[in-house]
Structure formats: structure tokens, C-alpha cells
mmCIF file of C-alpha atoms in Angstrom:
data_model
loop_
_atom_site.group_PDB
_atom_site.id
_atom_site.type_symbol
_atom_site.label_atom_id
_atom_site.label_comp_id
_atom_site.label_asym_id
_atom_site.label_seq_id
_atom_site.Cartn_x
_atom_site.Cartn_y
_atom_site.Cartn_z
ATOM 1 C CA THR A 1 -52.879 133.372 85.307
ATOM 2 C CA ARG A 2 -54.122 136.942 85.163
ATOM 3 C CA VAL A 3 -52.298 140.268 84.779
ATOM 4 C CA THR A 4 -53.985 143.593 85.527
ATOM 5 C CA ALA A 5 -52.686 147.162 85.198
ATOM 6 C CA GLU A 6 -54.310 150.402 86.316
ATOM 7 C CA TRP A 7 -52.987 153.923 85.813
ATOM 8 C CA GLN A 8 -53.503 156.377 88.687
ATOM 9 C CA GLY A 9 -52.953 159.709 86.965
ATOM 10 C CA GLN A 10 -53.254 161.911 90.047
ATOM 11 C CA GLU A 11 -50.678 159.824 91.935
ATOM 12 C CA ARG A 12 -48.693 159.061 88.735
ATOM 13 C CA VAL A 13 -48.470 155.411 89.826
ATOM 14 C CA TRP A 14 -48.934 152.259 87.772
ATOM 15 C CA ARG A 15 -50.801 149.656 89.824
ATOM 16 C CA LEU A 16 -49.811 146.200 88.603
ATOM 17 C CA ALA A 17 -50.921 142.734 89.712
ATOM 18 C CA TYR A 18 -50.097 139.196 88.627
ATOM 19 C CA ALA A 19 -52.281 136.334 89.892
ATOM 20 C CA SER A 20 -51.576 132.628 89.474
ATOM 21 C CA GLY A 21 -53.788 130.141 91.256
ATOM 22 C CA GLN A 22 -54.015 131.215 94.902
ATOM 23 C CA ASP A 23 -50.957 133.535 94.688
ATOM 24 C CA THR A 24 -50.924 137.222 93.814
ATOM 25 C CA LEU A 25 -48.005 139.605 93.284
ATOM 26 C CA GLU A 26 -48.735 143.346 93.403
ATOM 27 C CA MET A 27 -46.794 146.568 93.113
ATOM 28 C CA GLY A 28 -47.365 150.251 92.535
ATOM 29 C CA PHE A 29 -44.582 151.814 90.436
ATOM 30 C CA ARG A 30 -43.941 155.549 90.837
ATOM 31 C CA THR A 31 -43.422 156.933 87.313
ATOM 32 C CA THR A 32 -41.968 160.141 88.787
ATOM 33 C CA PHE A 33 -38.980 158.232 90.143
ATOM 34 C CA GLU A 34 -35.530 159.553 89.155
ATOM 35 C CA ARG A 35 -32.364 157.841 90.270
ATOM 36 C CA GLU A 36 -30.139 160.307 92.129
ATOM 37 C CA VAL A 37 -27.552 157.919 93.611
ATOM 38 C CA LEU A 38 -24.782 155.790 92.149
ATOM 39 C CA TRP A 39 -25.434 152.154 91.259
ATOM 40 C CA HIS A 40 -23.655 150.794 94.342
ATOM 41 C CA GLN A 41 -25.413 153.023 96.867
ATOM 42 C CA GLN A 42 -28.434 151.795 98.810
ATOM 43 C CA LEU A 43 -31.795 153.107 97.655
ATOM 44 C CA ASN A 44 -34.966 153.301 99.719
ATOM 45 C CA PRO A 45 -37.503 151.138 97.797
ATOM 46 C CA SER A 46 -40.356 153.460 98.834
ATOM 47 C CA ARG A 47 -38.958 156.058 96.412
ATOM 48 C CA VAL A 48 -39.581 153.634 93.543
ATOM 49 C CA PHE A 49 -42.627 151.659 94.708
ATOM 50 C CA ALA A 50 -45.793 152.949 96.311
ATOM 51 C CA TYR A 51 -46.326 149.406 97.604
ATOM 52 C CA GLN A 52 -45.163 145.821 97.051
ATOM 53 C CA ARG A 53 -47.187 142.822 98.221
ATOM 54 C CA VAL A 54 -47.089 139.036 97.969
ATOM 55 C CA ASN A 55 -50.496 137.599 98.845
ATOM 56 C CA GLY A 56 -51.309 140.878 100.545
ATOM 57 C CA ALA A 57 -48.183 140.984 102.733
ATOM 58 C CA TRP A 58 -44.960 143.045 102.591
ATOM 59 C CA PRO A 59 -42.400 140.689 100.977
ATOM 60 C CA TRP A 60 -39.067 142.079 102.145
ATOM 61 C CA PRO A 61 -36.977 141.559 105.318
ATOM 62 C CA PRO A 62 -36.826 144.343 107.939
ATOM 63 C CA LEU A 63 -34.505 147.295 107.402
ATOM 64 C CA GLY A 64 -30.928 146.203 108.153
ATOM 65 C CA ILE A 65 -31.486 142.593 107.017
ATOM 66 C CA ASP A 66 -30.212 141.979 103.480
ATOM 67 C CA LEU A 67 -30.812 138.218 103.381
ATOM 68 C CA ASP A 68 -33.201 136.068 105.400
ATOM 69 C CA ASN A 69 -33.858 132.371 104.773
ATOM 70 C CA PRO A 70 -34.571 129.264 106.893
ATOM 71 C CA LEU A 71 -30.857 128.668 107.515
ATOM 72 C CA GLY A 72 -29.447 132.133 108.042
ATOM 73 C CA GLN A 73 -29.511 135.916 108.072
ATOM 74 C CA MET A 74 -27.117 138.500 106.666
ATOM 75 C CA GLY A 75 -27.210 142.225 107.162
ATOM 76 C CA LYS A 76 -26.041 145.381 108.909
ATOM 77 C CA ALA A 77 -28.477 145.198 111.810
ATOM 78 C CA ALA A 78 -26.910 145.016 115.260
ATOM 79 C CA ARG A 79 -28.697 141.710 115.927
ATOM 80 C CA LEU A 80 -29.137 138.693 113.634
ATOM 81 C CA GLU A 81 -31.345 135.761 114.705
ATOM 82 C CA LYS A 82 -32.066 132.333 113.239
ATOM 83 C CA GLY A 83 -32.930 128.897 114.622
ATOM 84 C CA GLY A 84 -32.656 130.069 118.226
ATOM 85 C CA ALA A 85 -29.112 131.412 117.633
ATOM 86 C CA VAL A 86 -28.242 135.102 117.975
ATOM 87 C CA LEU A 87 -25.314 137.091 116.594
ATOM 88 C CA GLU A 88 -24.884 140.510 118.195
ATOM 89 C CA LYS A 89 -22.417 142.755 116.415
ATOM 90 C CA GLY A 90 -21.722 146.297 115.314
ATOM 91 C CA GLU A 91 -24.644 148.328 113.973
ATOM 92 C CA GLY A 92 -24.060 149.280 110.329
ATOM 93 C CA GLN A 93 -21.411 146.603 109.685
ATOM 94 C CA MET A 94 -22.136 143.563 107.535
ATOM 95 C CA GLY A 95 -22.371 140.210 109.321
ATOM 96 C CA LEU A 96 -23.612 136.699 108.627
ATOM 97 C CA LEU A 97 -25.317 134.106 110.843
ATOM 98 C CA ARG A 98 -25.827 130.527 109.602
ATOM 99 C CA VAL A 99 -27.391 127.506 111.291
ATOM 100 C CA GLU A 100 -27.476 123.796 110.492
ATOM 101 C CA PRO A 101 -30.122 122.179 112.719
ATOM 102 C CA VAL A 102 -29.343 118.482 112.063
ATOM 103 C CA THR A 103 -25.849 118.590 113.596
ATOM 104 C CA GLY A 104 -26.567 121.667 115.736
ATOM 105 C CA THR A 105 -23.908 123.790 114.018
ATOM 106 C CA TYR A 106 -23.927 127.596 114.229
ATOM 107 C CA GLU A 107 -21.666 130.066 112.446
ATOM 108 C CA GLY A 108 -21.117 133.794 112.812
ATOM 109 C CA MET A 109 -18.960 135.799 110.419
ATOM 110 C CA ASN A 110 -17.535 139.251 109.863
ATOM 111 C CA PRO A 111 -16.435 139.198 106.190
ATOM 112 C CA PHE A 112 -14.537 142.506 106.341
ATOM 113 C CA PRO A 113 -11.195 143.418 107.964
ATOM 114 C CA ASP A 114 -12.660 146.312 109.965
ATOM 115 C CA PRO A 115 -13.241 145.010 113.513
ATOM 116 C CA MET A 116 -16.667 145.005 115.129
ATOM 117 C CA PRO A 117 -18.168 143.774 118.424
ATOM 118 C CA PHE A 118 -19.031 140.070 118.182
ATOM 119 C CA GLU A 119 -21.060 137.725 120.384
ATOM 120 C CA LEU A 120 -22.576 134.450 119.178
ATOM 121 C CA ARG A 121 -25.169 132.685 121.359
ATOM 122 C CA THR A 122 -26.777 129.316 120.680
ATOM 123 C CA PRO A 123 -30.072 127.875 121.955
ATOM 124 C CA GLU A 124 -28.073 125.293 123.938
ATOM 125 C CA GLY A 125 -26.641 128.135 126.056
ATOM 126 C CA MET A 126 -23.158 128.346 124.517
ATOM 127 C CA VAL A 127 -21.744 131.869 124.284
ATOM 128 C CA VAL A 128 -18.742 132.947 122.188
ATOM 129 C CA ARG A 129 -17.694 136.548 122.770
ATOM 130 C CA ALA A 130 -14.762 138.303 121.138
ATOM 131 C CA GLU A 131 -12.382 139.880 123.644
ATOM 132 C CA GLY A 132 -12.377 143.137 121.716
ATOM 133 C CA PRO A 133 -13.649 143.893 118.189
ATOM 134 C CA LEU A 134 -13.413 141.027 115.695
ATOM 135 C CA GLY A 135 -12.378 141.650 112.097
ATOM 136 C CA CYS A 136 -12.387 139.245 109.142
ATOM 137 C CA GLY A 137 -13.352 136.221 111.226
ATOM 138 C CA ARG A 138 -15.542 133.132 110.998
ATOM 139 C CA ILE A 139 -16.593 131.423 114.226
ATOM 140 C CA THR A 140 -18.295 128.011 113.978
ATOM 141 C CA VAL A 141 -19.581 126.086 116.999
ATOM 142 C CA ARG A 142 -21.192 122.706 117.638
ATOM 143 C CA PRO A 143 -22.310 122.900 121.284
ATOM 144 C CA ARG A 144 -23.492 119.294 121.606
ATOM 145 C CA GLU A 145 -19.944 118.159 120.780
ATOM 146 C CA GLY A 146 -18.201 121.008 122.623
ATOM 147 C CA ARG A 147 -16.361 121.946 119.419
ATOM 148 C CA LEU A 148 -15.235 125.359 118.185
ATOM 149 C CA TRP A 149 -13.686 126.261 114.825
ATOM 150 C CA VAL A 150 -12.035 129.650 114.396
ATOM 151 C CA ASP A 151 -10.885 131.144 111.094
ATOM 152 C CA TYR A 152 -9.192 134.437 111.839
ATOM 153 C CA GLN A 153 -6.226 136.522 110.818
ATOM 154 C CA LEU A 154 -5.120 139.936 111.960
ATOM 155 C CA PRO A 155 -4.761 142.528 109.179
ATOM 156 C CA PRO A 156 -1.285 143.956 108.505
ATOM 157 C CA PRO A 157 -0.110 146.741 110.850
ATOM 158 C CA THR A 158 -1.031 149.413 108.292
ATOM 159 C CA GLY A 159 -4.300 147.807 107.212
ATOM 160 C CA ALA A 160 -5.228 145.302 104.518
ATOM 161 C CA PRO A 161 -3.869 146.144 101.032
ATOM 162 C CA GLY A 162 -6.372 148.244 99.117
ATOM 163 C CA GLU A 163 -8.768 148.502 102.055
ATOM 164 C CA ALA A 164 -8.525 152.284 102.345
ATOM 165 C CA GLN A 165 -9.182 152.637 98.602
ATOM 166 C CA LEU A 166 -12.176 150.307 98.830
ATOM 167 C CA GLN A 167 -13.573 152.288 101.750
ATOM 168 C CA ALA A 168 -13.152 155.522 99.790
ATOM 169 C CA ARG A 169 -15.034 154.095 96.782
ATOM 170 C CA LEU A 170 -17.733 152.178 98.683
ATOM 171 C CA PRO A 171 -18.149 153.921 102.043
ATOM 172 C CA GLU A 172 -21.583 152.338 102.578
ATOM 173 C CA LEU A 173 -19.873 148.973 103.199
ATOM 174 C CA TYR A 174 -18.226 150.347 106.352
ATOM 175 C CA ALA A 175 -19.389 151.734 109.649
ATOM 176 C CA PRO A 176 -19.054 155.530 109.998
ATOM 177 C CA ASP A 177 -15.624 156.735 111.166
ATOM 178 C CA GLN A 178 -14.147 153.232 110.790
ATOM 179 C CA ASP A 179 -10.330 153.486 110.649
ATOM 180 C CA VAL A 180 -9.311 150.535 108.470
ATOM 181 C CA VAL A 181 -5.622 151.494 108.626
ATOM 182 C CA ALA A 182 -5.603 151.055 112.417
ATOM 183 C CA ALA A 183 -7.662 147.834 112.319
ATOM 184 C CA GLN A 184 -4.919 145.605 113.748
ATOM 185 C CA ARG A 185 -4.442 147.735 116.862
ATOM 186 C CA HIS A 186 -8.119 147.388 117.782
ATOM 187 C CA ALA A 187 -8.699 143.779 116.705
ATOM 188 C CA ALA A 188 -9.398 140.960 119.186
ATOM 189 C CA ARG A 189 -6.655 138.534 120.158
ATOM 190 C CA ALA A 190 -8.892 136.053 121.993
ATOM 191 C CA LEU A 191 -12.410 134.666 122.345
ATOM 192 C CA LEU A 192 -14.270 134.081 125.604
ATOM 193 C CA VAL A 193 -16.362 130.890 125.625
ATOM 194 C CA SER A 194 -19.036 129.881 128.142
ATOM 195 C CA GLY A 195 -21.957 127.469 128.466
ATOM 196 C CA LEU A 196 -20.060 124.171 128.156
ATOM 197 C CA PRO A 197 -19.433 121.583 130.889
ATOM 198 C CA GLN A 198 -15.729 121.546 130.015
ATOM 199 C CA ALA A 199 -13.220 123.419 127.879
ATOM 200 C CA PRO A 200 -14.087 123.362 124.165
ATOM 201 C CA THR A 201 -12.125 121.430 121.565
ATOM 202 C CA VAL A 202 -10.713 124.174 119.347
ATOM 203 C CA VAL A 203 -9.496 124.151 115.749
ATOM 204 C CA LEU A 204 -7.742 127.418 114.878
ATOM 205 C CA ASN A 205 -7.200 128.123 111.180
ATOM 206 C CA GLY A 206 -7.307 124.418 110.357
ATOM 207 C CA ALA A 207 -5.012 123.139 113.125
ATOM 208 C CA PRO A 208 -5.922 121.834 116.599
ATOM 209 C CA LEU A 209 -5.263 124.253 119.453
ATOM 210 C CA THR A 210 -3.409 122.033 121.922
ATOM 211 C CA GLU A 211 -2.354 124.436 124.695
ATOM 212 C CA PRO A 212 -4.525 124.504 127.845
ATOM 213 C CA LEU A 213 -7.153 127.243 127.960
ATOM 214 C CA ALA A 214 -7.273 129.735 130.814
ATOM 215 C CA ARG A 215 -10.427 129.384 132.912
ATOM 216 C CA PHE A 216 -12.152 132.020 135.056
ATOM 217 C CA GLU A 217 -15.504 132.811 136.685
ATOM 218 C CA ALA A 218 -17.521 135.940 135.847
ATOM 219 C CA GLY A 219 -21.203 136.829 136.012
ATOM 220 C CA GLY A 220 -22.068 133.492 137.570
ATOM 221 C CA ARG A 221 -20.659 131.592 134.573
ATOM 222 C CA THR A 222 -17.491 129.649 133.814
ATOM 223 C CA TRP A 223 -15.474 131.039 130.904
ATOM 224 C CA TRP A 224 -12.508 129.814 128.869
ATOM 225 C CA ARG A 225 -10.179 132.211 127.077
ATOM 226 C CA VAL A 226 -9.244 131.023 123.564
ATOM 227 C CA PRO A 227 -6.241 132.743 121.877
ATOM 228 C CA ILE A 228 -6.912 133.283 118.147
ATOM 229 C CA VAL A 229 -3.882 135.003 116.606
ATOM 230 C CA ARG A 230 -1.779 132.082 115.384
ATOM 231 C CA GLU A 231 -0.913 132.562 111.707
ATOM 232 C CA MET A 232 -2.149 129.596 109.606
ATOM 233 C CA PRO A 233 -3.923 129.144 106.241
ATOM 234 C CA VAL A 234 -7.697 129.485 106.413
ATOM 235 C CA ARG A 235 -9.578 126.160 106.106
ATOM 236 C CA PRO A 236 -12.751 125.488 104.096
ATOM 237 C CA SER A 237 -16.015 125.967 106.021
ATOM 238 C CA VAL A 238 -17.550 122.914 107.706
ATOM 239 C CA PHE A 239 -20.695 123.981 105.822
ATOM 240 C CA GLY A 240 -18.885 123.210 102.569
ATOM 241 C CA GLY A 241 -18.436 126.855 101.516
#
């Protein structure tokens, strides 16, 4: 291994490099940097680093993507993509997309009670669209089996306990002008499902949904409407989480 350091006095930047075998890590640290935000607030890395490189390439995901790995993406971008699946949601609101290619399982999640637009599409052509904004929900699909799992619960009429206080302390976790107290009034009561040869088999909050699903045609596609507001305990994820 080899470590090198070079001081650029005019730029006031330390240029550092670590090489091991065929791999090299590099960064330029701005010694003029002063932290002006609280610990929980997002900070633009360019204020701290003049550059960061792994084998000559920028190492971080695009702006709006907080986590990117072979099986998923998480972030506040309006569009998350992985394994041919796409989750389109609200810009500036945290969401999660996970894929499991062996069984062909795809999962989209909004981990917060504040509702956001939600549409999950799979490479097999299955589409799951919330009929209205979706808050605090986890939607898991297995198109090859025609199966759909829904974990979802409406917040209380006046908002989730402590949610307004959390928003006041950590506003960066929420979309601008998000009214968490009125979340229930805006939240979705159903999902619209398309891209299957027949109605999906649905498990809602751990229990089979046995009532027939309403069917309709729109945009040249067949859709089924899946009600999602039955109150039941939330089940463990089929991913094991």
C-alpha cells in the first residue's frame, strides 16, 4: 500500500491518496471548511471536499439517492430504479425500492405517515398505483405468481402521535408544506393494479383479502381496485425484515 499527501497552500486543500494494489482512493479536503448547520441537517459534500474519487471515478450516488446497491435504492428522488423495477413517488419524500431477482419479488415503501404519490412498476409489466397519496405503506408484489402483499394503516384523524413535533425538529425529513395533522384525509384507501392476466391474490396486513375485486378498463389496460384500509396488525416482510 502507499499513502501520499500534498498541501495546496493557495487553495488551502489537502490532497490525499491511498493506493492498494490496483485500487486508489483520493480526496481533497478543504481546510477552510466550517460547519454551519446542525448535525441532522444535510450538508453538500462539495463544501468539505474539493474532490473524492475511487479509481478515478466519483464514488457517490446521484443527488436524491441516499442508498444504492444491487438489490435496492432509497432516497428522496421522485424516481427510484433497480432490477428493471421503478418506484415513482413524491419528490423530496423518502422512499425505498427493493428487488429479489430469484423469486421475482419487488417492494416499494413509504416509511413515513405523510402521504405521497406512489406507483410501482415491474419489468414483467405489473403496475401498482395508489388511488391517492400513500402514507406509511409497504407494497410487495410477485408478478409471476400474481401475488400482492399490502402493509398499510391510516394515521389517526389528527395525525400520528408525535408526528408534528418530529416534523418541527427534523423538517428535512418531510416534503415542504406537508400537513401531517391532516394526513388521514388525504391518504389513499385503495390500490389500482394492472398487468396481470387475472385478479391478484392479495394479503392485506397479514390476512387474505377474500372479497371480489372491482374490475374496470382504462388507458387500454385492465385494472383491479384493491381496498387497503382494513385494520390489522402489520406482518413481517417477505424479505425477512
